[in-house]
Amino acid sequence: MHSTVYTGLLCSLAAPALGVVWESLSGGVPSTWNLLDEPTTGTMSLAISLSRQNIDQLQSTLTKVSTPGESEYGQWLEKDDVEAQFPVVDEAPVVSWLKSAGIQNYTLDGALLKFSGNVATVNKLLNTTFAVYEKEGSIKLRTSEYSIPSSLASYIDVISPTVYFGKTRKALPYPTKGHLKARSDIAASCSDQITPECIKEMYNVGDYTPKVSSGSKIGFGSFLNQSASESDLADYQKLFDIPTQSFTVTTLNGGVNNQSDSIDNVDEANLDVQLISAVSHPLPIHEFITGGTAPYLPDADEEDEDENEPYLIYYEYLLSKTNAELPQVISHSYGDDEQTVPVKYAKSVCNLIGLNTLRGLTILHSSGDEGVGSACQSTDGTKAQFNPIFPATCPYVTAVGGTSGVSPEYAWEASSGGFSNIWDRAWFQESAVETYLTHVTEETKKYYSQYTDFEGRGFPDVSSHSLYPDFEIILGGEAYLSGGTSAACPTFAGIIGLLNDARLRAGKPVLGYLNPFLYSKGYKALTDITTGSSYGCTGIDPQSGEEVDGGLTIAGAYWNATEGWDPVTGLGTPNFQKLKELVLSL
């Protein structure tokens, strides 16, 4: 990663006139956040995401290399190619602006220009007022809008954290205590609980054995102070007769690889690594732990509990590494209600994801565990609406929804899905979504249209088993039952890792960005889920089962699983042997 540190004396140049409100919350600060303080002292840190040139060509470039039948299919770009085709703008005008306002310390990491300064100085720089807000114990230093000089509009994508009041969530229910079974009892019935043998049976993996020498690798992202336990993975592998295999770790942005026994710090990460190991052993596994470094320190000796949103820093980091340094498949089991994510921020992150997929990375995100929605309200609390989940709604992500049951599977009731309010319907899914809409009555469309936008990007794209029966995992040396789309996502990632293994051993490139393949050909090798439905907007959180404080209710809010794509299970669940035959024919 290109990194430059600047320090210097205050510049006497006059600051450029503030000509444009760059981001603004239309309804003001979300009604569920309480104002605690408006500090003027203390140091705060922000990051400016610099614009990239030619970003309007990202979709067309990606389509050429990711669509089967195109002459350039599978010709993924290297890091240097991406940087050459989509260069970051010159940072000099932005640096000059910071210096003219008295900002003395700033660092350039790739396209992120990070800086820190006194709160009063930053308020003046951005023509705004930052304040401390609290919600359910989460504390954030934020504002409702900020401005930049009009002359810098083509240089700056977004500045964060500023107007982002979202709260990233793990996509799993709270694990429940299980019990360790005798070896002879394990997988006696997959209708009881899901084991590695059950997963392989359900998704027709058979006796396929990948080889480390193929070069296929799988990764997963960990946020919210999560880090996978090495000892729990060893216990899991011992329990299910999986040969011992560890994993490697990268920490960034203050992330900590905390090998503690607290299940609150390992429940998500353990689920990820254990299920990836269950499906794809012995392929190498890598964990990326991204911290949420506090952007505001009131006093030098006082730590603030604020957590910065992780996505910009994380995806910029991935983009800074060479293709050879990264796993080709990366699973993520976290998300935010889309309406809580500022549009500029969401689009900036989504473009970073797209640039990474252009290099042959498969970026998977769980669709979420809120069904149609949980709070089901607009950010300002005045309007009822369905709640899509970000980053799953980004068209460059392959979003993984959830199923229940074993044989047959049916839609999991809490599998998040629906239609984005930020992105239009994706080019690769036009036909699939139009077909789905023929199954929806005109009366239902009219009723739902006040709560969702059927012209938005539909998600999820695919699905895998989530809950009922639950997955057996190890937490703190003990057996627990867990699941959710947090289980579906790493399971699907493991399957893609196996498919990449098969292609690499056949001298073919990795699958990379999946969506054009899935919607044009891959769906034929998936198991279409046609029964069951998701629900939501009842005033009860489908993930936790608890009442949603201030949530709005919408009568009859649910999505049905139907033939073909649907907003609960996507195109369906994987059938490895069919997929392997198909991808080897490309």
XYZ file of C-alpha atoms in Angstrom, residues 145-560:
416
model
C -24.340 17.225 7.167
C -21.016 18.648 6.030
C -19.693 20.767 3.183
C -16.611 20.833 0.958
C -15.298 23.420 -1.515
C -17.050 23.118 -4.865
C -13.620 23.057 -6.501
C -12.938 19.710 -4.779
C -16.165 17.988 -5.830
C -14.365 15.902 -8.446
C -11.594 14.968 -6.017
C -13.567 13.672 -3.032
C -15.865 10.654 -2.916
C -16.800 10.746 0.740
C -15.479 11.767 4.157
C -16.056 9.393 7.054
C -17.139 8.900 9.733
C -19.463 11.871 9.409
C -23.169 11.181 8.773
C -23.100 7.384 9.112
C -25.261 6.410 12.099
C -25.557 2.735 11.171
C -24.776 -0.099 13.530
C -23.100 -3.076 11.886
C -24.559 -6.390 13.050
C -23.477 -9.992 12.953
C -25.878 -12.095 10.890
C -26.424 -14.866 13.423
C -28.779 -15.568 16.310
C -27.205 -15.836 19.759
C -25.697 -19.329 20.026
C -27.383 -21.801 22.371
C -25.626 -24.405 24.485
C -25.394 -27.838 22.903
C -23.698 -31.017 24.035
C -20.771 -33.005 22.719
C -21.953 -36.275 21.216
C -20.236 -39.601 21.020
C -18.605 -40.145 17.650
C -21.092 -42.891 16.782
C -24.016 -40.483 17.304
C -22.729 -37.660 15.109
C -24.782 -37.171 11.937
C -27.030 -40.074 12.855
C -29.747 -37.746 11.655
C -29.111 -34.466 9.874
C -32.625 -33.484 10.892
C -31.264 -33.121 14.446
C -28.255 -30.848 13.862
C -25.933 -29.982 11.006
C -22.431 -31.461 10.975
C -19.695 -31.347 8.307
C -20.935 -34.673 6.904
C -24.431 -33.245 6.626
C -23.200 -30.203 4.710
C -21.312 -32.346 2.218
C -24.295 -34.647 1.785
C -26.779 -31.789 1.373
C -24.686 -30.044 -1.261
C -23.469 -33.144 -3.090
C -19.766 -32.678 -2.404
C -19.280 -36.441 -2.377
C -15.726 -37.665 -1.945
C -14.141 -34.699 -3.736
C -10.791 -33.884 -2.131
C -9.122 -30.567 -2.981
C -5.357 -30.116 -3.113
C -3.429 -27.314 -1.428
C -1.107 -27.278 -4.426
C -3.930 -25.976 -6.639
C -3.540 -22.531 -5.074
C -7.202 -22.157 -4.123
C -7.572 -20.149 -0.887
C -10.542 -18.951 1.160
C -10.787 -15.963 3.479
C -13.264 -14.368 5.825
C -13.625 -10.909 7.301
C -13.991 -10.323 11.040
C -15.307 -7.079 12.532
C -16.842 -5.943 15.856
C -13.899 -7.220 17.933
C -14.330 -10.744 16.582
C -11.399 -13.127 16.118
C -11.546 -16.864 15.492
C -10.179 -19.205 18.162
C -7.394 -21.533 17.064
C -8.052 -23.950 19.931
C -11.785 -24.105 19.193
C -11.051 -24.890 15.549
C -8.732 -27.698 16.656
C -11.475 -29.086 18.933
C -14.025 -28.847 16.116
C -11.736 -30.693 13.723
C -11.004 -33.364 16.310
C -14.710 -33.852 17.024
C -15.551 -34.384 13.378
C -12.405 -36.269 12.305
C -11.142 -33.411 10.144
C -7.324 -33.475 9.917
C -5.814 -30.656 11.963
C -5.515 -27.409 10.023
C -4.985 -23.901 11.369
C -5.434 -20.562 9.612
C -3.470 -17.368 9.059
C -4.482 -13.894 10.229
C -4.069 -10.278 9.132
C -4.995 -7.459 11.524
C -5.631 -3.908 10.347
C -6.990 -0.609 11.630
C -6.313 -1.554 15.230
C -7.842 -5.011 14.968
C -6.750 -7.498 17.632
C -6.339 -11.259 17.297
C -7.753 -12.002 20.732
C -7.490 -15.695 21.575
C -9.817 -15.454 24.586
C -12.505 -17.810 25.865
C -15.259 -15.187 25.708
C -17.863 -16.428 23.247
C -18.951 -12.827 22.594
C -15.598 -12.256 20.857
C -15.492 -15.501 18.884
C -19.061 -16.614 18.113
C -19.203 -15.154 14.600
C -15.565 -15.729 13.672
C -15.635 -19.320 14.965
C -18.722 -20.077 12.901
C -16.945 -18.724 9.817
C -13.671 -20.600 10.174
C -15.197 -23.870 11.364
C -17.703 -24.103 8.508
C -15.121 -23.138 5.888
C -12.864 -25.866 7.271
C -15.762 -28.331 7.281
C -16.444 -27.797 3.589
C -13.062 -27.099 2.014
C -10.326 -28.760 4.112
C -7.352 -28.714 3.486
C -7.464 -25.502 1.425
C -5.711 -22.583 3.203
C -7.931 -20.249 5.240
C -7.129 -16.621 6.055
C -8.873 -14.282 8.496
C -8.897 -10.478 8.081
C -9.527 -8.767 11.427
C -10.493 -5.118 10.984
C -10.732 -2.939 14.064
C -13.025 0.020 14.597
C -10.468 2.567 15.734
C -12.176 5.302 17.738
C -12.333 8.526 15.686
C -12.707 10.766 18.733
C -10.552 11.005 21.855
C -11.978 13.513 24.374
C -8.789 13.519 26.469
C -5.363 12.029 26.046
C -5.944 9.553 28.883
C -9.560 8.685 28.064
C -10.539 6.043 25.527
C -13.721 6.516 23.535
C -15.897 3.489 22.769
C -16.914 4.677 19.313
C -16.327 2.218 16.491
C -15.604 3.492 13.014
C -17.421 1.767 10.163
C -14.919 -0.764 8.788
C -15.718 -1.163 5.111
C -13.756 1.649 3.423
C -10.528 0.853 5.233
C -10.983 -2.891 4.789
C -11.692 -2.889 1.059
C -8.979 -0.307 0.394
C -6.582 -2.663 2.162
C -7.605 -5.585 -0.047
C -7.152 -3.416 -3.122
C -3.616 -2.540 -2.009
C -2.484 -6.191 -2.061
C -1.446 -8.175 -5.110
C -3.710 -10.935 -6.410
C -1.265 -13.582 -5.196
C -1.421 -12.208 -1.648
C -5.186 -12.639 -1.318
C -7.630 -15.538 -1.052
C -9.754 -15.778 -4.188
C -12.970 -16.131 -2.140
C -13.774 -13.996 0.912
C -16.856 -14.462 3.101
C -18.436 -11.730 5.255
C -21.229 -12.245 7.772
C -21.999 -8.649 8.739
C -24.319 -5.916 7.546
C -26.230 -2.704 8.231
C -29.775 -1.643 7.425
C -29.261 0.031 4.064
C -31.190 3.188 4.940
C -28.734 3.920 7.763
C -25.806 4.014 5.329
C -25.155 7.349 3.551
C -25.533 6.928 -0.202
C -22.107 8.364 -1.076
C -20.441 6.101 1.461
C -22.345 3.037 0.238
C -21.475 3.706 -3.397
C -17.820 4.344 -2.564
C -17.589 1.016 -0.723
C -19.476 -0.792 -3.473
C -17.104 0.540 -6.129
C -14.159 -0.692 -4.057
C -15.775 -4.121 -3.948
C -16.223 -3.983 -7.721
C -12.570 -3.076 -8.252
C -11.564 -6.045 -6.110
C -13.812 -8.446 -8.024
C -12.249 -7.176 -11.245
C -9.101 -8.975 -10.065
C -10.850 -12.339 -9.735
C -12.005 -12.106 -6.124
C -15.369 -13.561 -5.160
C -16.828 -11.249 -2.511
C -19.656 -12.874 -0.550
C -21.856 -11.165 2.048
C -24.635 -12.717 4.094
C -28.017 -11.218 3.237
C -28.900 -10.743 6.920
C -31.256 -12.240 9.487
C -34.067 -9.678 9.527
C -36.410 -11.180 6.939
C -38.377 -8.435 5.218
C -37.213 -6.059 7.924
C -36.882 -5.545 11.646
C -37.448 -1.884 12.585
C -39.170 -1.293 9.227
C -38.905 2.455 9.427
C -37.085 5.247 7.658
C -34.079 6.751 9.411
C -36.082 9.724 10.665
C -38.774 7.401 12.018
C -41.626 8.974 10.039
C -42.221 6.360 7.350
C -42.742 2.599 7.339
C -40.557 0.695 4.869
C -38.919 -2.656 4.238
C -35.263 -2.820 5.321
C -32.729 -4.083 2.740
C -29.249 -4.909 4.055
C -25.924 -3.353 2.993
C -23.369 -4.428 1.680
C -25.497 -7.357 0.406
C -27.379 -4.946 -1.861
C -24.200 -3.842 -3.663
C -24.405 -5.393 -7.164
C -20.728 -6.402 -7.056
C -21.412 -8.588 -4.012
C -22.779 -12.110 -4.237
C -25.376 -12.056 -1.453
C -26.120 -15.326 0.353
C -29.560 -15.899 1.876
C -30.758 -18.691 4.125
C -32.708 -21.938 4.041
C -34.058 -24.358 6.632
C -34.670 -28.101 6.567
C -32.544 -30.791 5.005
C -34.336 -32.859 2.416
C -35.984 -30.873 1.042
C -34.808 -27.420 2.038
C -37.220 -24.515 2.285
C -36.854 -20.763 2.770
C -35.669 -19.706 6.223
C -38.202 -17.358 7.762
C -35.607 -14.758 8.812
C -33.534 -14.726 5.604
C -33.151 -11.062 4.652
C -33.955 -10.110 1.106
C -35.817 -7.669 -1.052
C -34.849 -4.702 -3.185
C -32.271 -1.954 -2.765
C -33.224 1.689 -2.406
C -29.746 2.789 -3.557
C -28.939 0.642 -6.604
C -31.178 0.015 -9.583
C -31.908 -3.533 -10.645
C -28.612 -5.092 -11.710
C -27.987 -5.764 -15.391
C -27.295 -9.459 -14.812
C -30.635 -10.136 -13.064
C -33.097 -8.244 -15.259
C -34.748 -11.351 -16.687
C -34.740 -13.284 -13.404
C -36.420 -10.491 -11.443
C -38.963 -9.805 -14.175
C -39.901 -13.491 -14.095
C -40.245 -13.360 -10.313
C -42.551 -10.364 -10.536
C -44.949 -12.377 -12.711
C -45.582 -14.505 -9.606
C -46.595 -11.428 -7.586
C -50.188 -10.264 -7.923
C -50.886 -6.722 -9.068
C -52.689 -6.101 -5.790
C -49.602 -7.143 -3.804
C -47.291 -5.054 -5.987
C -49.456 -1.996 -5.431
C -49.555 -2.554 -1.671
C -45.820 -3.327 -1.326
C -44.762 -0.429 -3.566
C -45.300 2.010 -0.701
C -42.652 0.097 1.293
C -40.152 -1.098 -1.312
C -38.863 -0.352 -4.814
C -39.305 -3.286 -7.182
C -36.931 -1.557 -9.621
C -34.053 -1.827 -7.137
C -31.245 -4.387 -7.089
C -32.808 -7.645 -5.913
C -31.061 -9.731 -3.269
C -29.976 -12.345 -2.218
C -28.387 -14.024 -5.223
C -28.038 -17.538 -3.785
C -28.648 -19.324 -0.492
C -27.448 -22.076 1.791
C -28.576 -23.717 5.014
C -28.963 -21.279 7.911
C -31.009 -22.651 10.791
C -33.470 -25.385 11.801
C -31.705 -27.690 12.307
C -28.823 -25.687 13.756
C -25.102 -26.050 13.111
C -22.972 -27.617 15.824
C -19.877 -25.516 16.509
C -17.321 -25.142 19.299
C -17.143 -21.982 21.423
C -14.785 -21.739 24.372
C -14.153 -25.480 24.247
C -17.837 -26.350 24.500
C -20.481 -27.369 21.992
C -22.994 -24.747 20.903
C -25.736 -24.627 18.299
C -25.687 -21.666 15.932
C -26.589 -20.620 12.413
C -28.221 -17.809 10.447
C -27.021 -16.415 7.143
C -23.720 -16.125 9.033
C -23.533 -19.890 8.533
C -24.867 -19.830 4.982
C -22.201 -17.417 3.731
C -19.039 -19.323 4.796
C -20.647 -22.592 3.684
C -21.199 -21.180 0.196
C -17.685 -19.719 0.243
C -16.298 -23.185 0.948
C -18.138 -24.582 -2.069
C -16.722 -21.848 -4.325
C -13.258 -22.623 -2.947
C -13.707 -26.236 -4.066
C -14.857 -25.126 -7.517
C -11.819 -22.857 -7.840
C -9.658 -25.815 -6.841
C -11.157 -27.884 -9.656
C -10.683 -25.113 -12.217
C -7.117 -24.323 -11.172
C -6.155 -27.989 -11.372
C -7.629 -28.022 -14.874
C -5.507 -25.027 -15.880
C -8.409 -22.572 -15.789
C -8.678 -19.235 -13.938
C -10.720 -18.876 -10.753
C -14.431 -18.061 -10.973
C -14.033 -14.547 -9.554
C -17.071 -12.277 -9.734
C -19.942 -14.755 -9.773
C -23.157 -12.899 -10.510
C -23.159 -12.780 -14.337
C -22.242 -16.502 -14.361
C -24.900 -17.407 -11.785
C -27.754 -15.657 -13.554
C -26.801 -16.720 -17.093
C -25.673 -20.326 -16.564
C -24.955 -21.216 -12.955
C -28.588 -21.317 -11.848
C -28.974 -24.570 -13.791
C -26.612 -26.275 -11.330
C -28.306 -24.873 -8.234
C -31.211 -26.430 -6.362
C -34.166 -24.093 -6.728
C -35.959 -23.525 -3.421
C -39.677 -23.125 -4.075
C -41.346 -23.475 -0.670
C -41.362 -21.424 2.503
C -41.242 -17.685 3.053
C -39.627 -14.933 5.080
C -41.507 -12.478 7.246
C -40.857 -9.205 9.023
C -42.161 -5.816 10.116
C -44.108 -7.344 13.010
C -42.483 -5.275 15.748
C -40.365 -8.303 16.684
C -36.743 -8.663 15.541
C -36.592 -11.933 13.522
C -32.943 -12.347 14.546
C -33.254 -11.939 18.306
C -36.949 -12.594 18.840
C -37.111 -9.426 20.947
C -39.421 -6.459 20.573
C -38.001 -3.686 18.383
C -37.906 -0.392 20.240
C -39.822 2.130 18.152
C -40.259 -0.306 15.266
C -43.169 0.092 12.861
C -45.430 -2.734 11.743
C -46.532 -3.542 8.202
C -49.344 -6.048 7.837
C -48.699 -8.956 5.466
C -44.981 -8.271 5.013
C -43.349 -11.416 3.666
C -41.525 -12.796 0.633
C -42.389 -16.210 -0.798
